[in-house]
Tab-separated table of C-alpha atoms in Angstrom:
chain	number	residue	atom	x	y	z
T	1	MET	CA	79.698	105.597	89.801
T	2	GLN	CA	81.337	102.916	87.648
T	3	LEU	CA	81.415	103.856	83.956
T	4	ILE	CA	83.697	101.229	82.379
T	5	GLU	CA	84.429	97.614	83.289
T	6	CYS	CA	86.940	95.455	81.394
T	7	ARG	CA	87.498	91.738	81.972
T	8	GLU	CA	89.995	89.315	80.399
T	9	ILE	CA	90.690	91.603	77.409
T	10	LYS	CA	93.092	90.644	74.645
T	11	LYS	CA	93.740	92.447	71.358
T	12	TYR	CA	95.884	91.119	68.515
T	13	TYR	CA	97.226	92.599	65.299
T	14	GLY	CA	97.835	89.507	63.205
T	15	GLU	CA	99.494	87.026	65.550
T	16	ARG	CA	101.022	89.722	67.725
T	17	GLN	CA	99.277	90.444	71.017
T	18	ILE	CA	99.126	94.216	71.537
T	19	ILE	CA	97.148	94.571	74.773
T	20	GLU	CA	96.135	92.289	77.628
T	21	ILE	CA	93.897	93.539	80.463
T	22	ASP	CA	92.898	91.172	83.249
T	23	ASP	CA	90.661	93.600	85.096
T	24	LEU	CA	90.097	97.360	84.807
T	25	LYS	CA	87.333	99.560	86.197
T	26	ILE	CA	86.922	103.288	85.555
T	27	TYR	CA	84.748	105.474	87.763
T	28	GLN	CA	83.220	108.911	87.274
T	29	GLU	CA	85.806	110.621	89.491
T	30	ASP	CA	88.808	109.061	87.702
T	31	ARG	CA	91.240	111.308	85.828
T	32	ILE	CA	93.575	108.817	84.176
T	33	GLY	CA	96.799	109.574	82.308
T	34	ILE	CA	98.080	106.868	79.933
T	35	VAL	CA	101.867	106.666	79.565
T	36	GLY	CA	104.276	104.309	77.808
T	37	ALA	CA	106.836	104.148	75.042
T	38	ASN	CA	105.963	104.868	71.398
T	39	GLY	CA	104.266	101.769	70.001
T	40	ALA	CA	103.491	100.291	73.427
T	41	GLY	CA	99.749	100.227	72.711
T	42	LYS	CA	98.446	103.428	74.348
T	43	THR	CA	96.170	104.423	71.448
T	44	THR	CA	94.966	100.827	71.093
T	45	LEU	CA	94.030	100.910	74.775
T	46	ILE	CA	91.847	104.012	74.565
T	47	ASN	CA	90.348	102.861	71.259
T	48	LEU	CA	89.263	99.689	73.065
T	49	LEU	CA	87.913	101.563	76.098
T	50	SER	CA	86.026	104.031	73.879
T	51	GLN	CA	84.669	101.150	71.763
T	52	HIS	CA	86.168	102.473	68.538
T	53	ILE	CA	87.620	98.978	68.137
T	54	GLN	CA	86.511	95.669	69.620
T	55	PRO	CA	88.641	93.224	71.649
T	56	ASP	CA	89.463	89.799	70.252
T	57	GLU	CA	88.776	88.286	73.660
T	58	GLY	CA	86.954	89.467	76.786
T	59	THR	CA	84.238	92.032	77.495
T	60	ILE	CA	84.075	95.816	77.895
T	61	LYS	CA	80.976	97.417	79.408
T	62	VAL	CA	80.514	101.188	79.059
T	63	LYS	CA	77.838	103.423	80.610
T	64	GLY	CA	77.140	106.953	79.386
T	65	ASN	CA	78.048	109.063	76.347
T	66	ILE	CA	81.626	109.167	75.118
T	67	GLY	CA	83.633	112.129	73.828
T	68	TYR	CA	86.817	111.431	71.856
T	69	ILE	CA	89.598	113.898	71.044
T	70	SER	CA	91.709	112.175	68.392
T	71	GLN	CA	95.183	113.260	67.353
T	72	LEU	CA	94.768	112.158	63.740
T	73	GLN	CA	91.097	111.477	62.971
T	74	ASP	CA	88.486	114.092	62.076
T	75	PRO	CA	85.908	114.823	64.802
T	76	GLU	CA	82.576	112.994	64.728
T	77	GLU	CA	80.822	116.315	65.348
T	78	LYS	CA	81.239	118.802	62.490
T	79	TYR	CA	79.530	121.701	64.250
T	80	ILE	CA	79.982	123.254	67.713
T	81	SER	CA	78.030	125.943	69.524
T	82	TYR	CA	78.946	129.594	69.017
T	83	GLU	CA	79.691	129.805	72.739
T	84	MET	CA	82.324	127.059	72.618
T	85	ALA	CA	83.666	128.319	69.291
T	86	SER	CA	84.145	131.763	70.828
T	87	LYS	CA	85.887	130.387	73.931
T	88	PHE	CA	88.302	128.283	71.888
T	89	LYS	CA	88.741	130.954	69.174
T	90	VAL	CA	87.726	128.696	66.303
T	91	ASP	CA	85.050	128.618	63.604
T	92	PRO	CA	81.905	126.711	64.700
T	93	ASN	CA	81.978	124.675	61.458
T	94	TRP	CA	84.654	122.032	60.928
T	95	SER	CA	86.850	122.501	57.858
T	96	PRO	CA	89.726	120.349	56.561
T	97	SER	CA	91.533	123.596	55.651
T	98	MET	CA	91.894	124.609	59.319
T	99	SER	CA	95.419	124.892	60.725
T	100	GLY	CA	96.693	122.138	63.015
T	101	GLY	CA	96.036	124.262	66.096
T	102	GLU	CA	92.517	125.172	64.949
T	103	LYS	CA	91.659	121.522	64.314
T	104	THR	CA	92.815	120.512	67.793
T	105	ARG	CA	90.913	123.387	69.442
T	106	PHE	CA	87.746	122.416	67.502
T	107	LYS	CA	88.026	118.772	68.656
T	108	VAL	CA	88.523	119.827	72.267
T	109	ALA	CA	85.592	122.260	72.092
T	110	ALA	CA	83.363	119.559	70.528
T	111	ALA	CA	84.157	117.125	73.361
T	112	PHE	CA	83.159	119.689	75.991
T	113	ASP	CA	80.144	120.937	74.024
T	114	ASP	CA	78.321	117.602	74.421
T	115	ARG	CA	77.204	116.183	77.763
T	116	ASN	CA	79.673	113.313	77.820
T	117	ALA	CA	80.104	111.027	80.825
T	118	ILE	CA	83.640	110.119	79.664
T	119	ILE	CA	86.172	111.993	77.564
T	120	PHE	CA	89.041	110.161	75.854
T	121	ALA	CA	91.890	112.308	74.541
T	122	ASP	CA	94.876	111.221	72.421
T	123	GLU	CA	97.640	113.874	72.652
T	124	PRO	CA	95.173	116.787	72.927
T	125	THR	CA	97.952	119.393	73.335
T	126	SER	CA	99.454	118.686	69.887
T	127	ASN	CA	99.702	121.875	67.802
T	128	LEU	CA	98.363	124.013	70.677
T	129	ASP	CA	100.188	127.077	71.981
T	130	VAL	CA	100.530	127.637	75.729
T	131	ASP	CA	97.437	129.875	75.964
T	132	SER	CA	95.264	127.199	74.283
T	133	ILE	CA	96.723	124.456	76.493
T	134	GLU	CA	95.917	126.439	79.628
T	135	LEU	CA	92.374	127.117	78.364
T	136	MET	CA	91.834	123.392	77.760
T	137	GLU	CA	93.352	122.623	81.165
T	138	ALA	CA	90.857	124.955	82.843
T	139	PHE	CA	87.944	123.123	81.165
T	140	LEU	CA	89.366	119.751	82.192
T	141	LEU	CA	89.657	120.864	85.813
T	142	ARG	CA	85.970	121.859	85.849
T	143	TYR	CA	84.806	118.759	83.979
T	144	GLN	CA	82.632	116.448	86.105
T	145	GLY	CA	82.965	113.171	84.165
T	146	ALA	CA	85.738	110.593	83.825
T	147	LEU	CA	88.818	111.464	81.789
T	148	VAL	CA	91.282	109.127	80.047
T	149	ILE	CA	94.140	111.005	78.376
T	150	ILE	CA	97.308	110.118	76.478
T	151	SER	CA	99.750	112.999	76.729
T	152	HIS	CA	103.472	113.739	76.824
T	153	ASP	CA	102.681	117.057	78.563
T	154	ARG	CA	103.834	116.295	82.105
T	155	SER	CA	102.522	119.616	83.423
T	156	LEU	CA	99.045	118.669	82.178
T	157	LEU	CA	99.277	115.174	83.687
T	158	ASN	CA	100.366	116.655	87.008
T	159	ARG	CA	97.559	119.208	87.081
T	160	ILE	CA	94.742	116.951	85.871
T	161	CYS	CA	95.360	113.312	86.798
T	162	ASN	CA	94.675	111.342	89.961
T	163	GLN	CA	95.763	108.039	88.404
T	164	ILE	CA	98.414	106.966	85.873
T	165	ILE	CA	98.182	103.774	83.818
T	166	GLU	CA	101.470	102.573	82.335
T	167	VAL	CA	101.395	100.431	79.188
T	168	GLU	CA	104.474	98.237	78.864
T	169	ASN	CA	104.998	95.016	76.905
T	170	GLY	CA	101.254	94.791	76.240
T	171	LYS	CA	100.366	94.850	79.956
T	172	ILE	CA	98.893	97.678	82.018
T	173	LYS	CA	99.746	98.732	85.562
T	174	SER	CA	97.958	101.399	87.564
T	175	TYR	CA	99.550	103.963	89.901
T	176	LYS	CA	97.689	106.313	92.239
T	177	GLY	CA	98.355	110.046	91.914
T	178	ASN	CA	99.651	112.309	89.163
T	179	TYR	CA	102.707	111.948	86.919
T	180	THR	CA	105.190	113.057	89.605
T	181	ASP	CA	103.667	110.528	92.031
T	182	TYR	CA	103.981	107.845	89.340
T	183	LYS	CA	107.681	108.671	88.810
T	184	GLU	CA	108.341	108.439	92.556
T	185	GLN	CA	106.606	105.048	92.730
T	186	LYS	CA	108.618	103.827	89.714
T	187	ASP	CA	111.829	104.928	91.444
T	188	GLN	CA	110.778	103.037	94.587
T	189	GLU	CA	110.051	99.937	92.490
T	190	ARG	CA	113.439	100.256	90.825
T	191	ASN	CA	115.248	100.665	94.166
T	192	PHE	CA	113.393	97.671	95.600
T	193	ALA	CA	114.245	95.600	92.518
T	194	TYR	CA	117.922	96.574	92.884
T	195	ARG	CA	117.930	95.615	96.590
T	196	GLU	CA	116.317	92.260	95.723
T	197	TYR	CA	118.901	91.702	92.976
T	198	LYS	CA	121.780	92.552	95.327
T	199	ALA	CA	120.411	90.228	98.043
T	200	TYR	CA	120.104	87.445	95.441
T	201	VAL	CA	123.687	87.958	94.201
T	202	ASP	CA	125.087	88.104	97.747
T	203	GLU	CA	123.254	84.931	98.832
T	204	LYS	CA	124.306	83.084	95.682
T	205	LYS	CA	127.949	84.063	96.267
T	206	ARG	CA	127.730	82.973	99.909
T	207	LEU	CA	126.253	79.580	99.055
T	208	GLU	CA	128.766	79.021	96.244
T	209	SER	CA	131.576	79.841	98.694
T	210	VAL	CA	130.180	77.329	101.230
T	211	MET	CA	129.877	74.715	98.482
T	212	LYS	CA	133.476	75.312	97.420
T	213	GLN	CA	134.732	74.909	101.003
T	214	LYS	CA	132.775	71.663	101.503
T	215	LYS	CA	134.132	70.262	98.222
T	216	LYS	CA	137.655	71.147	99.269
T	217	ALA	CA	137.167	69.522	102.680
T	218	SER	CA	135.768	66.376	101.046
T	219	GLN	CA	138.783	66.090	98.785
T	220	LYS	CA	141.113	66.377	101.816
T	221	VAL	CA	139.627	63.436	103.736
T	222	LYS	CA	142.778	61.288	104.433
T	223	ARG	CA	143.262	57.851	103.037
T	224	THR	CA	144.284	54.941	105.300
T	225	PRO	CA	147.986	55.184	106.353
T	226	LYS	CA	150.195	52.301	105.020
T	227	ARG	CA	151.490	51.138	108.445
T	228	MET	CA	148.153	50.612	110.130
T	229	GLY	CA	146.660	47.329	111.345
T	230	ASN	CA	143.599	45.870	109.659
T	231	SER	CA	141.259	46.701	112.527
T	232	GLU	CA	142.532	50.248	112.799
T	233	ALA	CA	142.427	50.649	109.029
T	234	ARG	CA	138.790	49.511	108.909
T	235	LEU	CA	137.807	52.021	111.626
T	236	HIS	CA	139.791	54.790	109.945
T	237	LYS	CA	138.294	54.005	106.563
T	238	MET	CA	134.770	53.868	107.939
T	239	GLY	CA	135.248	57.197	109.702
T	240	GLY	CA	136.743	58.782	106.598
T	241	GLN	CA	134.030	57.459	104.330
T	242	LYS	CA	131.359	58.734	106.702
T	243	ALA	CA	132.978	62.184	106.906
T	244	LYS	CA	133.367	62.312	103.141
T	245	ALA	CA	129.776	61.222	102.607
T	246	ASN	CA	128.565	63.898	105.016
T	247	LEU	CA	130.575	66.553	103.185
T	248	ASP	CA	129.384	65.353	99.770
T	249	ASN	CA	125.785	65.419	100.967
T	250	ALA	CA	126.340	68.923	102.286
T	251	VAL	CA	127.667	69.969	98.867
T	252	LYS	CA	124.568	68.509	97.197
T	253	SER	CA	122.305	70.280	99.681
T	254	VAL	CA	123.980	73.638	99.103
T	255	ARG	CA	123.931	73.119	95.326
T	256	SER	CA	120.197	72.433	95.528
T	257	ARG	CA	119.690	75.664	97.485
T	258	VAL	CA	121.606	77.589	94.796
T	259	GLU	CA	119.503	76.003	92.042
T	260	HIS	CA	116.268	76.848	93.861
T	261	LEU	CA	117.148	80.468	94.551
T	262	GLU	CA	114.576	82.729	92.917
T	263	ILE	CA	116.501	84.460	90.131
T	264	LYS	CA	116.373	88.253	90.244
T	265	GLU	CA	117.298	90.113	87.063
T	266	LYS	CA	119.551	93.122	87.372
T	267	PRO	CA	117.558	96.350	86.824
T	268	GLU	CA	118.758	98.228	83.771
T	269	GLU	CA	120.825	101.275	84.666
T	270	ASP	CA	120.442	104.585	82.818
T	271	LYS	CA	123.967	105.757	82.184
T	272	LYS	CA	124.700	109.471	81.960
T	273	ILE	CA	125.196	110.893	78.462
T	274	GLN	CA	128.005	113.465	78.404
T	275	LEU	CA	128.392	115.388	75.140
T	276	ASP	CA	131.267	117.758	75.881
T	277	ILE	CA	132.164	120.206	73.134
T	278	LEU	CA	135.382	119.284	71.354
T	279	PRO	CA	138.201	121.883	71.163
T	280	ALA	CA	137.957	122.204	67.362
T	281	SER	CA	134.299	123.242	67.636
T	282	GLN	CA	134.687	125.754	70.451
T	283	ILE	CA	133.591	129.301	69.768
T	284	HIS	CA	134.868	132.392	71.576
T	285	SER	CA	132.501	135.086	70.308
T	286	LYS	CA	130.315	136.646	73.014
T	287	PHE	CA	127.241	136.563	70.732
T	288	LEU	CA	126.540	133.838	68.172
T	289	VAL	CA	123.557	135.463	66.454
T	290	GLU	CA	122.293	139.053	66.460
T	291	GLY	CA	119.289	140.715	64.899
T	292	ASN	CA	119.332	144.448	64.258
T	293	ASN	CA	116.181	146.301	63.179
T	294	ILE	CA	114.705	143.248	61.454
T	295	ASN	CA	111.392	143.572	59.621
T	296	LYS	CA	109.041	140.981	58.187
T	297	SER	CA	105.505	141.058	56.802
T	298	PHE	CA	103.177	138.599	55.019
T	299	ASP	CA	100.140	139.804	53.039
T	300	ASN	CA	100.054	143.138	54.869
T	301	LYS	CA	100.376	141.345	58.234
T	302	THR	CA	103.346	142.657	60.178
T	303	ILE	CA	105.381	139.968	61.946
T	304	PHE	CA	108.461	141.955	63.034
T	305	LYS	CA	109.011	145.685	63.018
T	306	ASP	CA	112.465	147.058	63.876
T	307	ALA	CA	113.007	144.059	66.170
T	308	ASN	CA	116.351	143.466	67.884
T	309	PHE	CA	117.860	140.486	69.709
T	310	LYS	CA	121.190	138.984	70.755
T	311	ILE	CA	121.855	135.312	71.417
T	312	GLU	CA	124.759	134.876	73.799
T	313	ASN	CA	127.281	132.088	73.425
T	314	GLY	CA	126.157	129.222	75.670
T	315	ALA	CA	122.607	130.504	76.215
T	316	LYS	CA	119.658	128.116	76.136
T	317	ILE	CA	116.734	130.135	74.862
T	318	ALA	CA	113.086	129.107	74.549
T	319	LEU	CA	111.313	131.099	71.822
T	320	VAL	CA	107.689	131.545	72.900
T	321	GLY	CA	104.575	133.200	71.540
T	322	PRO	CA	101.077	132.315	70.290
T	323	ASN	CA	100.585	130.273	67.118
T	324	GLY	CA	101.142	132.531	64.114
T	325	SER	CA	103.179	135.101	66.033
T	326	GLY	CA	106.346	134.478	64.000
T	327	LYS	CA	108.417	131.860	65.824
T	328	SER	CA	109.127	129.696	62.758
T	329	THR	CA	109.556	132.845	60.685
T	330	LEU	CA	112.364	134.052	62.969
T	331	ILE	CA	114.071	130.657	62.811
T	332	ASN	CA	113.963	130.698	59.007
T	333	MET	CA	115.319	134.253	58.943
T	334	ILE	CA	118.293	133.146	61.049
T	335	LEU	CA	118.935	130.080	58.891
T	336	ASP	CA	118.573	132.093	55.630
T	337	ASN	CA	120.827	134.991	56.728
T	338	ALA	CA	117.977	137.462	56.241
T	339	PRO	CA	118.714	141.212	56.212
T	340	GLY	CA	119.565	142.425	59.701
T	341	ILE	CA	120.750	138.972	60.891
T	342	LYS	CA	124.409	138.661	61.845
T	343	LYS	CA	126.113	135.384	62.799
T	344	ALA	CA	129.533	134.811	64.377
T	345	PRO	CA	131.989	133.625	61.664
T	346	SER	CA	132.709	130.354	63.488
T	347	ALA	CA	129.048	129.553	64.235
T	348	LYS	CA	128.004	126.061	63.099
T	349	ILE	CA	124.237	125.761	63.368
T	350	GLY	CA	122.316	122.494	63.371
T	351	TYR	CA	118.573	122.618	62.661
T	352	PHE	CA	115.871	120.169	63.732
T	353	ASN	CA	112.281	120.406	62.517
T	354	GLN	CA	109.317	118.112	61.988
T	355	GLU	CA	110.252	117.494	58.326
T	356	LEU	CA	112.743	114.833	59.548
T	357	ASN	CA	114.704	115.193	56.320
T	358	ILE	CA	118.191	114.786	57.793
T	359	LEU	CA	118.062	110.969	57.696
T	360	ASP	CA	119.009	108.674	54.810
T	361	PRO	CA	116.134	106.142	54.529
T	362	ASN	CA	118.425	103.563	52.933
T	363	LEU	CA	120.833	103.414	55.895
T	364	THR	CA	120.458	101.788	59.301
T	365	ILE	CA	119.880	103.749	62.497
T	366	LEU	CA	123.518	103.398	63.566
T	367	ASP	CA	124.899	104.237	60.101
T	368	ASN	CA	122.750	107.383	59.973
T	369	VAL	CA	123.933	108.540	63.366
T	370	MET	CA	127.611	107.702	62.787
T	371	GLN	CA	127.652	109.190	59.267
T	372	SER	CA	128.495	112.657	60.632
T	373	SER	CA	129.165	111.989	64.329
T	374	ILE	CA	132.168	113.617	65.978
T	375	TYR	CA	131.845	111.196	68.904
T	376	SER	CA	132.763	107.534	69.230
T	377	GLU	CA	130.391	104.685	68.406
T	378	THR	CA	130.308	103.910	72.144
T	379	ILE	CA	128.785	107.342	72.909
T	380	ALA	CA	126.380	106.989	69.962
T	381	ARG	CA	125.222	103.551	71.113
T	382	LEU	CA	124.767	104.843	74.660
T	383	LEU	CA	122.538	107.672	73.446
T	384	LEU	CA	120.566	105.320	71.168
T	385	ALA	CA	120.153	102.808	73.999
T	386	ARG	CA	118.695	105.514	76.244
T	387	LEU	CA	116.226	106.208	73.416
T	388	LEU	CA	115.282	102.496	73.441
T	389	PHE	CA	117.343	101.453	70.403
T	390	ARG	CA	119.294	98.682	72.095
T	391	GLY	CA	121.324	95.753	70.787
T	392	GLU	CA	120.382	94.641	67.291
T	393	LYS	CA	117.751	97.405	66.964
T	394	VAL	CA	120.448	99.879	65.898
T	395	TYR	CA	120.720	97.922	62.630
T	396	LYS	CA	117.075	98.527	61.657
T	397	PRO	CA	116.728	100.447	58.361
T	398	VAL	CA	115.377	103.952	58.869
T	399	ASN	CA	112.672	103.423	56.229
T	400	VAL	CA	110.762	101.011	58.523
T	401	LEU	CA	110.675	103.289	61.589
T	402	SER	CA	107.548	104.900	63.053
T	403	GLY	CA	107.128	108.674	63.299
T	404	GLY	CA	108.196	108.740	66.949
T	405	GLU	CA	111.236	106.569	66.208
T	406	LEU	CA	112.282	108.868	63.333
T	407	VAL	CA	112.140	111.843	65.709
T	408	LYS	CA	114.396	110.064	68.204
T	409	VAL	CA	116.976	109.021	65.581
T	410	SER	CA	116.998	112.550	64.110
T	411	PHE	CA	117.665	113.914	67.583
T	412	ALA	CA	120.504	111.484	68.197
T	413	LYS	CA	122.062	112.381	64.851
T	414	ILE	CA	121.927	116.144	65.362
T	415	LEU	CA	123.200	115.969	68.951
T	416	LEU	CA	126.303	114.038	67.838
T	417	GLU	CA	127.226	116.302	64.898
T	418	ASP	CA	129.845	119.043	64.797
T	419	PHE	CA	127.612	121.989	65.743
T	420	ASN	CA	128.141	124.686	68.350
T	421	MET	CA	124.531	125.881	68.192
T	422	LEU	CA	121.273	124.001	67.770
T	423	ILE	CA	117.934	125.387	66.604
T	424	LEU	CA	115.022	123.082	67.429
T	425	ASP	CA	111.476	123.693	66.165
T	426	GLU	CA	108.898	121.802	68.279
T	427	PRO	CA	111.333	119.031	69.251
T	428	THR	CA	108.996	117.328	71.731
T	429	ASN	CA	106.157	116.474	69.321
T	430	TYR	CA	105.605	112.731	68.793
T	431	LEU	CA	108.013	111.709	71.585
T	432	ASP	CA	106.914	109.414	74.379
T	433	ILE	CA	107.621	110.826	77.840
T	434	SER	CA	110.571	108.553	78.656
T	435	SER	CA	112.353	109.567	75.417
T	436	LEU	CA	111.412	113.203	75.979
T	437	GLU	CA	113.063	113.039	79.400
T	438	VAL	CA	116.245	111.548	77.891
T	439	ILE	CA	116.402	114.404	75.343
T	440	GLU	CA	115.627	116.887	78.131
T	441	GLU	CA	118.489	115.511	80.237
T	442	ALA	CA	120.916	115.632	77.292
T	443	LEU	CA	119.984	119.240	76.480
T	444	LYS	CA	120.228	120.348	80.130
T	445	ASP	CA	123.840	119.108	80.118
T	446	TYR	CA	124.492	120.352	76.559
T	447	ASP	CA	127.416	122.788	76.737
T	448	ARG	CA	126.586	124.706	73.581
T	449	THR	CA	124.081	127.339	72.480
T	450	LEU	CA	120.461	126.382	72.052
T	451	LEU	CA	117.407	128.127	70.571
T	452	PHE	CA	114.189	126.132	70.614
T	453	VAL	CA	110.439	126.419	70.162
T	454	SER	CA	108.280	124.259	72.402
T	455	HIS	CA	104.817	124.415	73.945
T	456	ASP	CA	105.822	121.819	76.544
T	457	ARG	CA	105.874	123.893	79.712
T	458	GLN	CA	107.982	121.509	81.788
T	459	PHE	CA	110.488	121.064	78.969
T	460	VAL	CA	110.887	124.850	78.716
T	461	GLU	CA	111.213	125.181	82.480
T	462	SER	CA	113.837	122.415	82.697
T	463	VAL	CA	116.046	123.295	79.715
T	464	ALA	CA	115.867	127.067	79.068
T	465	ASN	CA	117.807	129.646	81.041
T	466	GLN	CA	116.346	132.480	78.943
T	467	ILE	CA	112.980	133.170	77.345
T	468	MET	CA	112.662	135.062	74.043
T	469	MET	CA	109.145	136.484	73.758
T	470	ILE	CA	107.456	137.904	70.660
T	471	GLN	CA	105.483	140.945	71.790
T	472	ASP	CA	104.008	143.690	69.602
T	473	HIS	CA	106.215	142.674	66.629
T	474	GLU	CA	109.349	142.970	68.777
T	475	LEU	CA	111.598	140.465	70.558
T	476	VAL	CA	112.268	140.550	74.287
T	477	ILE	CA	114.742	138.245	76.051
T	478	LEU	CA	114.257	137.604	79.765
T	479	PRO	CA	115.889	135.208	82.241
T	480	ASN	CA	113.922	131.985	82.873
T	481	ILE	CA	113.439	132.157	86.645
């Protein structure tokens, strides 16, 4: 059954066109993932489809009740049933004093509590631990209505979606299948575009070579010899002029073919980012950080009791556990040299968190990154370009950047500094998927020690070679198989 129909939609902010949709239909069985770069218009798209905002041009017809899980806005429903509250481990009454995770769980529970024909969700996994994400995923799999979801959680998009809509340059394009299927189709498009570009270049070179040969032949047409009779000279001249005219016409014909070739732009290549550790920053200790019999409590709540751990040089460790289990507490204990924490003398630790306080707002993107970089400007520009800061964009002042852009610049800065260990607290929040995958690739090839907290299951699976689990106030490190 068709639930949404859009025709000839346009939405502007000022004079800038944000979204254009020629034709879009959504049916009851559709499970749609919305992807695109930060600022591409993903939230505008679902706000239009859910009728939270109106288009400037065109029509949107919607059938059935709508549920909306917003990343930033308070829920429309302030009360949920005790059954749903119990399942999502949250109070049935909405409160502004709830934690980030509790607020998200309440919004998700409220969307499922009502009999909605369509659910829209804007980053519904934000602030959720893995257990809460999997609970929400189970509800989504059983849900019988249409689903339209913005998410950077690729595992969720793979499990839930049967269609991906990409938002790029204000236009939308639909792909059948889940996120992995979408990536394969994008790769096929890219390969096809490269083959078309190569065929265009080869044909242009061939025609230009033919044109050059014809020109050369035309210039070589002999003039009349001096010792030749008038009759012979006339015949020779006529034959030469005819040959020259034929060659000149051939040159014009070939030039016209070159001018009428359909131009194919060269697809942009993603160059590999290699951040090899420099000799001065190398560390030879077997363990960079150790914890021996560490203890921590807050208001009679025990976080750690006689906990022990060792972080090996070169390890990439994902620190996992439910919200409130002590992940951020452990990170702060390491950074603050708490009792029981021992660091290698030559350890240089860089720290990334959501405070984003490592950037100077008065400097440009490039100046911020190069301020403490141990790598060349070429490497810095390459990394920034992969994060979609290309050309003149690197000269934008940091104080005009969006939240997602600030995250990306902070990442670039910390990756290029003189550290031999990085600690990252929820590094994937607020990143679009393409940028997340660039960071993921850089960290997979990162040849230093890494400790990070993330609820992104695919990110953990791709980057970590060890898992540090918080269990019963202790710390257990296992290989990530």
